[in-house]
Short mmCIF file of C-alpha atoms in Angstrom, two decimals:
data_model
loop_
_atom_site.label_atom_id
_atom_site.label_comp_id
_atom_site.label_asym_id
_atom_site.label_seq_id
_atom_site.Cartn_x
_atom_site.Cartn_y
_atom_site.Cartn_z
CA MET M 3 119.23 119.28 65.07
CA ILE M 4 119.47 118.13 68.68
CA GLY M 5 119.07 114.51 67.63
CA SER M 6 122.04 114.69 65.27
CA VAL M 7 124.22 116.24 67.95
CA LEU M 8 123.22 113.58 70.48
CA ALA M 9 123.90 110.80 68.03
CA SER M 10 127.38 112.01 67.22
CA THR M 11 128.17 112.50 70.92
CA LEU M 12 126.99 109.02 71.92
CA VAL M 13 129.06 107.41 69.20
CA ALA M 14 132.10 109.27 70.46
CA GLY M 15 131.32 108.45 74.11
CA ALA M 16 133.04 105.07 74.31
CA GLY M 17 129.91 103.02 73.81
CA LEU M 18 127.16 104.49 75.98
CA LEU M 19 124.20 102.13 76.18
CA ALA M 20 120.64 103.43 76.20
CA THR M 21 118.54 102.11 79.07
CA SER M 22 115.35 103.15 80.83
CA THR M 23 116.52 102.54 84.42
CA PRO M 24 119.49 100.90 86.13
CA ALA M 25 119.18 97.14 86.50
CA ALA M 26 118.40 95.23 89.69
CA ALA M 27 119.09 96.03 93.35
CA ARG M 28 116.14 98.17 94.32
CA ASP M 29 112.91 97.91 96.24
CA THR M 30 110.05 96.66 94.06
CA THR M 31 106.28 96.40 93.96
CA THR M 32 104.72 93.53 92.04
CA LEU M 33 101.14 93.79 90.86
CA ILE M 34 99.05 90.80 91.93
CA GLU M 35 96.40 90.37 89.28
CA GLY M 36 93.04 88.63 89.53
CA VAL M 37 92.37 89.42 93.20
CA THR M 38 90.01 91.81 94.96
CA GLY M 39 91.74 91.87 98.32
CA LEU M 40 94.78 90.69 100.26
CA ALA M 41 95.15 89.44 103.83
CA ASP M 42 98.54 88.13 104.95
CA THR M 43 102.03 86.97 104.00
CA ALA M 44 104.26 84.13 105.17
CA ALA M 45 107.81 83.56 103.94
CA ALA M 46 110.31 80.69 104.17
CA GLY M 47 112.30 78.38 101.94
CA GLY M 48 112.99 81.08 99.36
CA ARG M 49 109.29 81.74 98.72
CA VAL M 50 106.63 84.21 99.79
CA PHE M 51 103.00 83.17 100.20
CA VAL M 52 100.18 85.70 99.94
CA SER M 53 96.59 85.02 100.98
CA ALA M 54 94.02 86.69 98.74
CA ASN M 55 90.24 86.54 98.51
CA ASP M 56 89.98 83.00 97.07
CA ARG M 57 93.53 81.83 96.56
CA ILE M 58 97.10 81.81 97.81
CA VAL M 59 99.62 83.48 95.51
CA ILE M 60 103.24 82.27 95.50
CA ALA M 61 106.24 84.48 94.70
CA ASP M 62 109.96 83.77 94.59
CA GLY M 63 112.60 85.59 96.60
CA ARG M 64 112.70 88.41 94.04
CA GLY M 65 108.98 89.04 94.41
CA THR M 66 108.11 87.52 91.03
CA ILE M 67 104.81 85.64 90.96
CA THR M 68 105.46 81.96 90.26
CA GLY M 69 102.18 80.17 91.02
CA VAL M 70 98.81 80.07 92.73
CA ILE M 71 96.87 77.68 94.95
CA THR M 72 93.12 77.73 94.34
CA GLY M 73 90.09 75.95 95.73
CA LEU M 74 90.31 77.70 99.10
CA ALA M 75 87.42 79.42 100.87
CA ASN M 76 88.64 82.89 101.80
CA PRO M 77 92.16 82.21 103.12
CA THR M 78 93.28 84.84 105.64
CA GLY M 79 96.04 84.20 108.19
CA LEU M 80 99.08 82.19 107.07
CA ALA M 81 101.87 80.31 108.84
CA VAL M 82 104.75 78.38 107.30
CA THR M 83 107.33 75.94 108.64
CA PRO M 84 110.91 77.30 108.82
CA ASP M 85 111.99 75.16 105.85
CA GLY M 86 109.03 76.35 103.77
CA ALA M 87 107.80 72.79 103.17
CA ARG M 88 104.37 73.12 104.79
CA LEU M 89 102.02 76.07 104.70
CA TYR M 90 98.97 76.56 106.92
CA ALA M 91 96.06 78.78 105.96
CA ALA M 92 93.08 79.87 108.02
CA LEU M 93 90.00 79.43 105.81
CA THR M 94 87.47 81.89 107.15
CA GLY M 95 84.90 80.90 104.57
CA SER M 96 84.78 77.19 105.44
CA GLY M 97 85.81 77.24 109.12
CA GLU M 98 88.94 75.16 108.53
CA VAL M 99 92.69 75.22 108.62
CA ALA M 100 94.31 73.90 105.44
CA GLU M 101 97.71 72.23 105.45
CA ILE M 102 99.48 72.59 102.09
CA ASP M 103 102.51 70.80 100.65
CA THR M 104 104.32 73.75 99.08
CA ALA M 105 106.30 71.57 96.68
CA THR M 106 103.18 70.13 95.03
CA ARG M 107 100.82 72.97 96.03
CA ALA M 108 98.33 70.31 97.13
CA VAL M 109 96.14 70.52 100.23
CA THR M 110 97.28 67.53 102.29
CA ARG M 111 94.67 67.85 105.04
CA ARG M 112 91.87 70.08 106.23
CA ILE M 113 91.35 70.53 109.96
CA ASP M 114 87.71 71.22 110.75
CA LEU M 115 87.11 73.89 113.39
CA ALA M 116 83.37 73.44 113.77
CA GLY M 117 82.17 75.41 116.79
CA TYR M 118 85.01 77.93 116.46
CA PRO M 119 83.67 80.46 113.95
CA SER M 120 85.77 82.46 111.44
CA PRO M 121 89.34 81.29 112.04
CA GLU M 122 91.49 84.19 110.91
CA ASN M 123 94.92 84.51 112.57
CA LEU M 124 97.64 81.85 112.84
CA SER M 125 100.96 81.42 114.62
CA LEU M 126 103.19 78.35 114.39
CA ALA M 127 105.62 77.22 117.10
CA GLY M 128 107.20 73.84 116.52
CA ASP M 129 104.42 71.28 115.95
CA ARG M 130 101.74 73.44 117.52
CA LEU M 131 99.56 75.82 115.55
CA TRP M 132 97.67 78.53 117.38
CA VAL M 133 94.49 79.95 115.87
CA GLY M 134 92.70 83.21 116.60
CA TYR M 135 89.02 82.86 115.69
CA GLY M 136 85.84 84.89 116.09
CA VAL M 137 83.20 86.92 114.28
CA LYS M 138 83.96 90.61 113.92
CA GLY M 139 81.87 92.81 116.21
CA SER M 140 81.11 90.10 118.77
CA PHE M 141 82.73 88.72 121.92
CA ASP M 142 82.59 85.05 120.88
CA GLY M 143 86.24 84.99 119.76
CA GLY M 144 89.21 83.23 121.28
CA VAL M 145 92.38 81.26 120.76
CA LEU M 146 92.80 77.53 120.29
CA GLY M 147 95.74 75.20 119.78
CA LEU M 148 96.29 72.33 117.33
CA ASP M 149 98.88 69.57 117.74
CA LEU M 150 100.05 69.05 114.18
CA SER M 151 102.08 65.95 115.04
CA VAL M 152 98.92 63.80 115.21
CA PRO M 153 96.85 62.82 112.17
CA ALA M 154 93.64 64.46 113.37
CA PRO M 155 94.42 67.42 115.64
CA ALA M 156 91.67 68.23 118.14
CA PRO M 157 91.21 71.92 119.05
CA VAL M 158 92.36 72.79 122.57
CA GLN M 159 90.88 75.98 123.93
CA VAL M 160 93.31 78.60 125.24
CA ALA M 161 91.33 81.87 125.46
CA THR M 162 87.63 82.68 125.22
CA ARG M 163 85.24 85.64 125.29
CA MET M 164 87.52 87.86 123.20
CA TYR M 165 86.44 90.53 120.71
CA GLY M 166 86.40 89.28 117.14
CA ALA M 167 89.28 87.09 116.02
CA PRO M 168 92.21 88.02 118.27
CA MET M 169 95.72 88.36 116.96
CA VAL M 170 97.89 85.52 118.19
CA ALA M 171 101.65 85.03 118.41
CA ALA M 172 103.54 82.06 119.82
CA GLY M 173 107.10 81.15 120.68
CA GLY M 174 108.48 78.43 122.93
CA ASP M 175 105.84 77.73 125.58
CA THR M 176 104.29 81.20 125.38
CA VAL M 177 101.18 82.34 123.51
CA VAL M 178 100.17 86.02 123.40
CA ALA M 179 96.72 87.13 122.27
CA GLY M 180 95.50 90.66 121.57
CA GLU M 181 92.18 92.11 120.47
CA ALA M 182 92.08 94.40 117.43
CA GLY M 183 89.25 96.85 116.99
CA ILE M 184 88.60 97.46 120.69
CA ASN M 185 90.17 100.25 122.72
CA PRO M 186 92.02 100.40 124.96
CA GLY M 187 93.64 97.16 123.81
CA SER M 188 95.26 94.67 126.16
CA LEU M 189 97.53 91.65 125.67
CA ARG M 190 96.90 88.30 127.35
CA VAL M 191 99.99 86.17 127.99
CA TYR M 192 99.55 82.38 128.41
CA ASP M 193 101.86 79.58 129.52
CA VAL M 194 100.95 76.63 127.29
CA ARG M 195 103.16 73.97 128.93
CA THR M 196 100.01 72.67 130.60
CA THR M 197 96.55 71.84 129.36
CA PRO M 198 94.54 73.89 129.86
CA ALA M 199 96.91 76.81 129.39
CA THR M 200 97.74 79.08 132.31
CA LEU M 201 97.14 82.81 132.08
CA ARG M 202 100.32 84.46 133.29
CA GLY M 203 98.78 87.89 133.24
CA THR M 204 97.57 90.79 131.13
CA VAL M 205 99.38 93.80 129.73
CA SER M 206 96.83 96.50 130.50
CA GLY M 207 95.91 98.82 127.67
CA SER M 208 94.51 101.35 130.10
CA GLN M 209 97.68 101.41 132.17
CA HIS M 210 100.03 101.73 129.20
CA GLY M 211 97.86 103.81 126.87
CA LEU M 212 97.48 101.13 124.21
CA SER M 213 94.93 101.55 121.42
CA ASN M 214 94.45 100.29 117.87
CA LEU M 215 96.39 97.02 117.81
CA THR M 216 97.65 96.32 114.29
CA ASP M 217 100.15 93.48 114.72
CA LEU M 218 101.83 91.15 117.20
CA THR M 219 104.82 88.80 117.25
CA VAL M 220 106.81 86.76 119.76
CA THR M 221 110.50 85.82 119.77
CA PRO M 222 111.18 82.12 119.01
CA ASP M 223 112.07 81.40 122.64
CA GLY M 224 108.85 83.01 123.83
CA ALA M 225 110.67 85.39 126.16
CA THR M 226 109.60 88.63 124.47
CA ALA M 227 106.45 89.79 122.75
CA ILE M 228 106.47 92.77 120.40
CA SER M 229 103.19 94.59 119.89
CA VAL M 230 102.21 97.28 117.40
CA PHE M 231 99.69 99.79 118.76
CA ALA M 232 99.09 102.95 116.76
CA THR M 233 99.19 105.00 119.98
CA SER M 234 102.40 103.50 121.31
CA GLY M 235 104.46 102.05 118.47
CA PHE M 236 106.68 98.98 118.56
CA ASP M 237 106.84 97.88 122.20
CA ALA M 238 108.74 94.86 123.56
CA TRP M 239 107.26 93.09 126.61
CA ASP M 240 108.85 90.55 128.92
CA THR M 241 106.40 87.64 128.79
CA THR M 242 107.28 86.55 132.33
CA THR M 243 107.16 89.85 134.22
CA LEU M 244 104.84 91.58 131.68
CA ALA M 245 107.04 94.67 131.94
CA LYS M 246 107.87 96.81 128.92
CA VAL M 247 111.56 96.26 128.22
CA ARG M 248 112.07 98.61 125.27
CA THR M 249 110.38 100.55 122.48
CA TYR M 250 111.71 100.54 118.94
CA GLY M 251 111.81 104.07 117.61
CA THR M 252 109.79 107.01 118.88
CA GLY M 253 106.59 108.64 117.79
CA ALA M 254 108.53 111.76 116.76
CA GLU M 255 110.53 109.81 114.16
CA TYR M 256 107.76 107.52 112.91
CA PRO M 257 106.85 108.29 109.27
CA GLY M 258 103.12 107.63 109.74
CA SER M 259 101.26 105.09 111.86
CA PRO M 260 102.89 101.79 112.90
CA GLY M 261 101.12 98.98 111.05
CA ALA M 262 103.14 95.75 111.06
CA VAL M 263 106.08 94.01 112.69
CA ALA M 264 108.23 90.96 111.90
CA LEU M 265 111.39 89.37 113.25
CA SER M 266 114.34 88.15 111.23
CA ALA M 267 114.95 84.40 111.42
CA ASP M 268 117.93 84.85 113.73
CA GLY M 269 116.04 87.25 115.98
CA ALA M 270 118.68 89.95 115.54
CA HIS M 271 116.44 92.41 113.68
CA VAL M 272 113.01 93.88 114.29
CA ALA M 273 111.33 95.09 111.10
CA GLY M 274 108.41 97.48 111.15
CA ALA M 275 106.11 98.92 108.51
CA PHE M 276 104.10 102.15 108.61
CA TYR M 277 101.02 103.51 106.89
CA GLY M 278 99.17 106.83 106.87
CA SER M 279 97.04 109.11 104.72
CA MET M 280 99.92 111.59 104.41
CA TYR M 281 102.61 108.97 103.73
CA SER M 282 103.39 106.22 101.31
CA PRO M 283 104.27 102.99 103.16
CA TYR M 284 107.58 102.95 105.00
CA ALA M 285 109.71 100.12 106.31
CA THR M 286 112.17 100.43 109.18
CA VAL M 287 114.64 97.96 110.68
CA TYR M 288 115.94 98.09 114.24
CA ASP M 289 118.64 96.19 116.06
CA ALA M 290 116.62 93.87 118.30
CA ALA M 291 118.97 94.17 121.29
CA THR M 292 119.80 97.88 121.21
CA ALA M 293 116.69 99.29 119.47
CA GLN M 294 118.97 101.31 117.19
CA ARG M 295 117.45 102.04 113.82
CA THR M 296 119.63 100.52 111.11
CA TYR M 297 117.58 101.15 107.97
CA GLN M 298 114.56 103.04 106.69
CA THR M 299 112.99 103.27 103.27
CA ASN M 300 109.66 104.02 101.63
CA VAL M 301 107.80 103.02 98.49
CA THR M 302 106.53 105.82 96.28
CA ASN M 303 103.15 104.79 94.98
CA ASN M 304 99.54 105.51 95.87
CA ALA M 305 98.78 102.17 97.52
CA SER M 306 98.44 101.78 101.29
CA LEU M 307 99.95 99.21 103.62
CA ARG M 308 97.91 96.15 104.57
CA THR M 309 98.40 96.12 108.33
CA GLY M 310 99.94 92.99 109.83
CA SER M 311 101.22 91.72 106.48
CA LEU M 312 104.99 92.05 107.02
CA SER M 313 107.35 89.07 106.64
CA VAL M 314 111.11 88.62 106.55
CA LEU M 315 112.74 86.30 104.00
CA GLY M 316 116.51 86.11 104.26
CA ASP M 317 117.63 89.74 104.29
CA ASP M 318 114.53 91.06 102.51
CA LEU M 319 111.18 92.36 103.75
CA PHE M 320 107.84 91.62 102.11
CA ALA M 321 104.51 93.31 102.76
CA LEU M 322 101.20 93.89 101.00
CA GLN M 323 99.78 97.07 99.52
CA GLU M 324 96.23 97.89 98.51
CA ASP M 325 94.91 100.55 96.17
CA ARG M 326 91.21 99.90 96.58
CA GLN M 327 90.11 102.89 94.52
CA ARG M 328 91.85 101.46 91.46
CA ASN M 329 91.34 97.83 92.50
CA ARG M 330 95.08 97.15 92.36
CA TYR M 331 97.01 95.04 94.86
CA TYR M 332 100.75 94.66 95.27
CA LEU M 333 103.51 92.63 96.88
CA TRP M 334 106.14 95.06 98.18
CA ARG M 335 109.74 93.89 98.52
CA VAL M 336 112.47 95.77 100.40
CA GLU M 337 115.78 94.30 99.35
CA GLY M 338 118.64 93.70 101.79
CA ALA M 339 116.90 95.56 104.59
CA THR M 340 118.56 93.63 107.43
CA LEU M 341 122.09 93.70 106.00
CA PRO M 342 124.77 96.09 107.29
CA ALA M 343 124.73 99.35 105.38
CA SER M 344 126.91 100.48 102.52
CA THR M 345 127.12 104.09 101.40
CA LEU M 346 128.03 105.73 98.12
CA THR M 347 129.19 109.28 97.51
CA LEU M 348 129.31 110.98 94.12
CA THR M 349 130.80 114.41 93.49
CA ALA M 350 131.04 116.24 90.18
CA ALA M 351 133.85 118.56 89.21
CA ALA M 352 132.85 122.21 88.90
CA GLY M 353 132.37 123.87 85.55
CA ALA M 354 130.84 121.17 83.38
CA THR M 355 130.15 122.20 79.80
CA ALA M 356 128.17 120.40 77.10
CA LEU M 357 130.34 118.40 74.69
CA GLU M 358 133.37 118.72 76.97
CA PRO M 359 134.58 115.85 79.21
CA PHE M 360 134.51 116.33 82.96
CA ALA M 361 135.13 114.05 85.93
CA LEU M 362 132.94 112.64 88.70
CA THR M 363 134.50 111.02 91.73
CA GLY M 364 133.07 109.04 94.59
CA ARG M 365 133.54 106.30 97.13
CA LEU M 366 131.86 103.10 98.27
CA ALA M 367 132.13 102.52 102.03
CA PHE M 368 130.94 99.78 104.39
CA ALA M 369 129.40 100.31 107.81
CA ASP M 370 132.08 98.30 109.60
CA GLY M 371 134.93 100.29 108.03
CA SER M 372 136.28 97.41 105.97
CA THR M 373 137.64 98.14 102.51
CA PRO M 374 135.32 97.14 99.66
CA GLY M 375 138.01 96.11 97.20
CA ALA M 376 137.19 96.07 93.50
CA GLN M 377 133.41 96.39 93.15
CA PRO M 378 131.52 96.99 89.90
CA LEU M 379 129.25 100.04 89.87
CA GLU M 380 126.49 101.12 87.56
CA ILE M 381 126.68 104.80 86.57
CA THR M 382 123.78 106.46 84.78
CA ARG M 383 123.23 109.89 83.26
CA THR M 384 119.77 111.44 82.96
CA LEU M 385 119.35 114.46 80.70
CA PRO M 386 116.86 117.28 81.35
CA ASP M 387 114.37 115.68 78.93
CA GLY M 388 114.41 112.41 80.93
CA THR M 389 116.60 110.46 78.50
CA THR M 390 118.77 108.03 80.46
CA ALA M 391 122.04 106.43 79.40
CA LEU M 392 124.24 103.86 81.09
CA LEU M 393 127.87 104.88 81.17
CA PRO M 394 130.63 102.33 80.53
CA GLY M 395 131.46 100.03 83.43
CA VAL M 396 133.16 101.51 86.47
CA THR M 397 134.99 99.51 89.14
CA THR M 398 136.11 100.82 92.50
CA ALA M 399 139.72 100.81 93.61
CA ALA M 400 140.69 98.69 96.59
CA ASP M 401 139.79 101.51 99.00
CA GLY M 402 136.37 101.97 97.40
CA THR M 403 137.17 105.16 95.49
CA PHE M 404 136.22 105.55 91.84
CA ARG M 405 136.41 108.07 89.03
CA VAL M 406 134.36 108.36 85.87
CA THR M 407 134.59 110.81 82.99
CA ASP M 408 131.58 111.84 80.95
CA THR M 409 130.87 114.20 78.09
CA PRO M 410 127.34 115.55 78.56
CA PRO M 411 125.67 116.10 75.19
CA VAL M 412 123.44 118.97 76.33
CA GLY M 413 123.33 121.71 78.90
CA GLY M 414 120.95 122.11 81.81
CA ALA M 415 120.37 120.07 84.96
CA VAL M 416 121.96 116.67 84.24
CA THR M 417 121.55 114.01 86.93
CA TYR M 418 124.15 111.31 87.54
CA GLY M 419 123.45 108.19 89.59
CA ALA M 420 125.76 105.56 91.04
CA LEU M 421 124.44 102.15 92.10
CA TRP M 422 126.20 99.29 93.86
CA ASP M 423 124.29 96.03 93.57
CA GLY M 424 125.14 94.82 97.06
CA SER M 425 126.61 91.55 98.30
CA PRO M 426 125.62 88.73 100.66
CA THR M 427 127.16 90.71 103.53
CA PHE M 428 126.32 94.36 102.79
CA ARG M 429 123.19 96.12 101.59
CA TRP M 430 123.10 97.71 98.17
CA SER M 431 123.30 101.49 97.94
CA LYS M 432 122.79 104.27 95.46
CA VAL M 433 123.37 107.99 95.21
CA THR M 434 122.49 110.74 92.75
CA THR M 435 123.88 114.19 92.11
CA THR M 436 122.67 116.90 89.76
CA VAL M 437 125.15 118.91 87.73
CA GLU M 438 124.30 122.25 86.12
CA VAL M 439 125.92 121.86 82.72
CA THR M 440 126.63 125.03 80.76
CA ARG M 441 125.70 125.01 77.10
CA HIS M 442 128.65 124.93 74.71
CA ALA M 443 129.88 128.33 73.56
CA THR M 444 129.19 129.60 70.04
CA THR M 445 130.46 132.62 68.12
CA LEU M 446 129.04 134.53 65.17
CA THR M 447 130.77 136.70 62.58
CA LEU M 448 129.08 139.01 60.07
CA THR M 449 130.81 140.97 57.28
CA GLY M 450 129.60 143.13 54.43
CA PRO M 451 130.31 146.42 52.61
CA ALA M 452 131.03 149.47 54.71
CA THR M 453 129.20 151.77 52.29
CA THR M 454 126.67 151.46 49.53
CA SER M 455 123.91 153.38 47.83
CA ALA M 456 120.19 153.11 48.37
CA GLY M 457 118.50 150.77 45.92
CA ARG M 458 121.67 148.79 45.25
CA PRO M 459 121.70 145.12 46.52
CA ILE M 460 124.42 144.18 48.99
CA GLN M 461 125.56 140.76 50.22
CA LEU M 462 126.47 140.00 53.81
CA SER M 463 128.08 136.76 55.04
CA GLY M 464 129.39 135.15 58.16
CA VAL M 465 130.05 131.99 60.12
CA LEU M 466 128.51 130.40 63.20
CA SER M 467 131.23 128.38 64.91
CA THR M 468 131.90 126.51 68.12
CA ALA M 469 135.05 126.38 70.19
CA GLY M 470 136.94 123.17 69.62
CA ALA M 471 136.37 120.30 67.20
CA VAL M 472 132.70 119.73 67.92
CA PRO M 473 129.63 119.49 65.69
CA THR M 474 128.41 122.82 64.33
CA PRO M 475 124.73 123.42 65.02
CA ALA M 476 122.39 123.29 62.08
CA GLY M 477 119.27 125.42 61.70
CA SER M 478 118.77 129.05 60.86
CA LEU M 479 119.56 132.54 62.13
CA VAL M 480 117.28 135.40 63.02
CA VAL M 481 118.09 138.49 60.90
CA TRP M 482 116.97 142.10 61.20
CA ARG M 483 118.21 145.60 60.43
CA ASP M 484 118.09 148.90 62.27
CA VAL M 485 118.03 152.06 60.11
CA THR M 486 118.91 155.38 61.74
CA THR M 487 118.04 158.68 60.01
CA ARG M 488 117.26 162.21 61.19
CA SER M 489 113.74 160.99 61.97
CA GLY M 490 114.97 158.26 64.36
CA THR M 491 115.63 154.52 64.23
CA THR M 492 113.34 151.87 62.77
CA SER M 493 113.78 148.10 62.91
CA THR M 494 112.77 145.67 60.17
CA ASP M 495 112.77 141.87 60.35
CA LEU M 496 114.44 140.16 57.43
CA PRO M 497 113.86 136.55 56.31
CA PRO M 498 115.65 133.91 58.43
CA VAL M 499 118.96 132.73 57.03
CA ARG M 500 119.72 129.03 56.72
CA LEU M 501 123.11 127.79 57.91
CA ALA M 502 125.28 125.66 55.65
CA ALA M 503 126.76 122.42 56.96
CA ASP M 504 130.00 124.20 57.90
CA GLY M 505 128.16 126.98 59.74
CA SER M 506 128.59 129.59 57.01
CA PHE M 507 125.75 131.71 55.71
CA THR M 508 125.01 134.55 53.27
CA PHE M 509 122.06 136.82 52.66
CA THR M 510 121.28 139.76 50.39
CA ASP M 511 119.45 142.99 51.16
CA THR M 512 118.58 146.08 49.12
CA PRO M 513 118.57 149.21 51.32
CA PRO M 514 115.54 151.27 50.22
CA THR M 515 116.71 154.64 51.57
CA SER M 516 119.80 156.37 52.78
CA GLY M 517 120.82 156.19 56.42
CA GLN M 518 123.04 154.38 58.88
CA TYR M 519 122.23 150.65 58.64
CA ARG M 520 123.06 148.08 61.32
CA TYR M 521 122.47 144.46 60.31
CA HIS M 522 121.99 141.86 63.08
CA VAL M 523 122.24 138.05 63.06
CA ARG M 524 121.28 135.96 66.09
CA PHE M 525 121.53 132.26 66.90
CA ASP M 526 118.99 131.46 69.62
CA GLY M 527 120.83 128.38 70.83
CA ASP M 528 119.50 124.91 71.61
CA ALA M 529 119.90 122.27 74.27
CA THR M 530 123.59 121.91 73.46
CA PHE M 531 124.83 125.27 72.17
CA ALA M 532 124.57 128.73 73.72
CA SER M 533 123.04 131.68 71.88
CA ALA M 534 125.19 134.16 69.96
CA HIS M 535 124.72 137.55 68.31
CA HIS M 536 126.72 139.77 65.95
CA SER M 537 126.09 142.92 63.94
CA HIS M 538 127.60 144.86 61.02
CA ASP M 539 127.32 148.57 60.13
CA THR M 540 126.84 149.85 56.59
CA SER M 541 126.51 153.52 55.64
CA VAL M 542 123.94 153.95 52.85
CA ARG M 543 124.03 157.09 50.64
CA GLY M 544 121.22 158.38 48.55
CA ALA M 545 120.33 156.65 45.33
CA ILE M 546 122.71 157.30 42.37
CA VAL M 547 120.90 159.16 39.56
CA GLY M 548 121.74 157.99 36.04
CA THR M 549 123.87 160.40 33.73
CA TYR M 550 122.73 161.90 30.42
CA SER M 551 124.22 164.26 27.69
CA HIS M 552 122.73 167.53 26.41
CA ARG M 553 122.88 168.28 22.76
#
């Protein structure tokens, strides 16, 4: 019954198209198959590179896996040139750094780091690659530099006697190194204009309350380092004075523990990612100069953030997620995170009723107050059973306002969503609103004889109808009778009555005894139509005794 009503409504609804979810313009997670662990990301040239247990996975700017580079011994830290042409991978398993031509996916050279165990973390600044190496749990780690402009780069020691493989970040003539896994954690700042490098000073973990270092980056000019300590958050340090110049966000607003940081290519945005046992991974973007938060979003799945794995590609963020219990690993993409915001509103008119048209209105607005002009929107309707339909195309007016009319096929909590796909200058946006739709009204009539005699069959009839020219529900009616006599009232269920195609019905009953009879018919309703009830009274006399003649 419900299916037939839906079908007729959709045909009448100006071409609604069935779809599972709106298309495009949303954050995504892409399953990376065939791996048992993930380590790092690097992004440039329209591609994202992911280091896994024995390979490097390549994805395009939409997060779709496009290729793989194999034959690598446990690649961990990655670094890529700004044009995306050359990729560098720290090979912990073989004690090397591999240089890879990303166009051919071929390893063009391997730089042997014999004597510098377990290279793990990389940072690229111009033609110099900085490597954090060291065995976990020991103090034989350090930082070295490689001049990539020569055919056979020789390692140049920068820092020694550090715990494990230190995190390393470079920009301009500055290299910053920090130890993960040791608390309190400090940052060493080096001037690398000379060989050997000069230690400018140390940001004291004890003095600043720094523990649990999870990531580290440096601005391209080397003037500012941004550290991620779980106890402090996203702190910016002047690499000359070693003073803290700002903190991005506050512990009170952090959705979990800070786990990763990355800078946009132009240095205007600081992106952060969070993890925590009580939270799914979050991403946040701040204005680099003012520390104002400009965007925040989360991903709703059971995987956790891989700390230190955040990269920025264009206006999008990429990070890694791990669900070790299920052995599933993901590339997480946050679309348009660094773009100025757009907002959508969507308001439904009051009093929506199934099978009756009603209006929804809304507006698309841009953060800078400019007018959007004509912009196509995607409007969806989700019924209480989860069925989703795409409404016909809607375009905003010049001022961003829009109006859409829909005829909901059923009652209940119906959710409407509006999605704008974004542009090169403004971030996409979406909004949903839930409308309580009243089921369509129905009426019942029931007629029959006013009087009859016990034992004599009677016929009752009626019509189930709906207001307006809408489909009449099919199905059957519940029927019963109440009989009132001097002894009281008794109720008896009668067989259900099937409705005809036009909503009419008839049924026959034979009253067994005299009394005041009240016949009831009830339509229990369905997802579209409301319930209805009607009754009819018949007075039943005693049975008529047959006549005879006396001779």
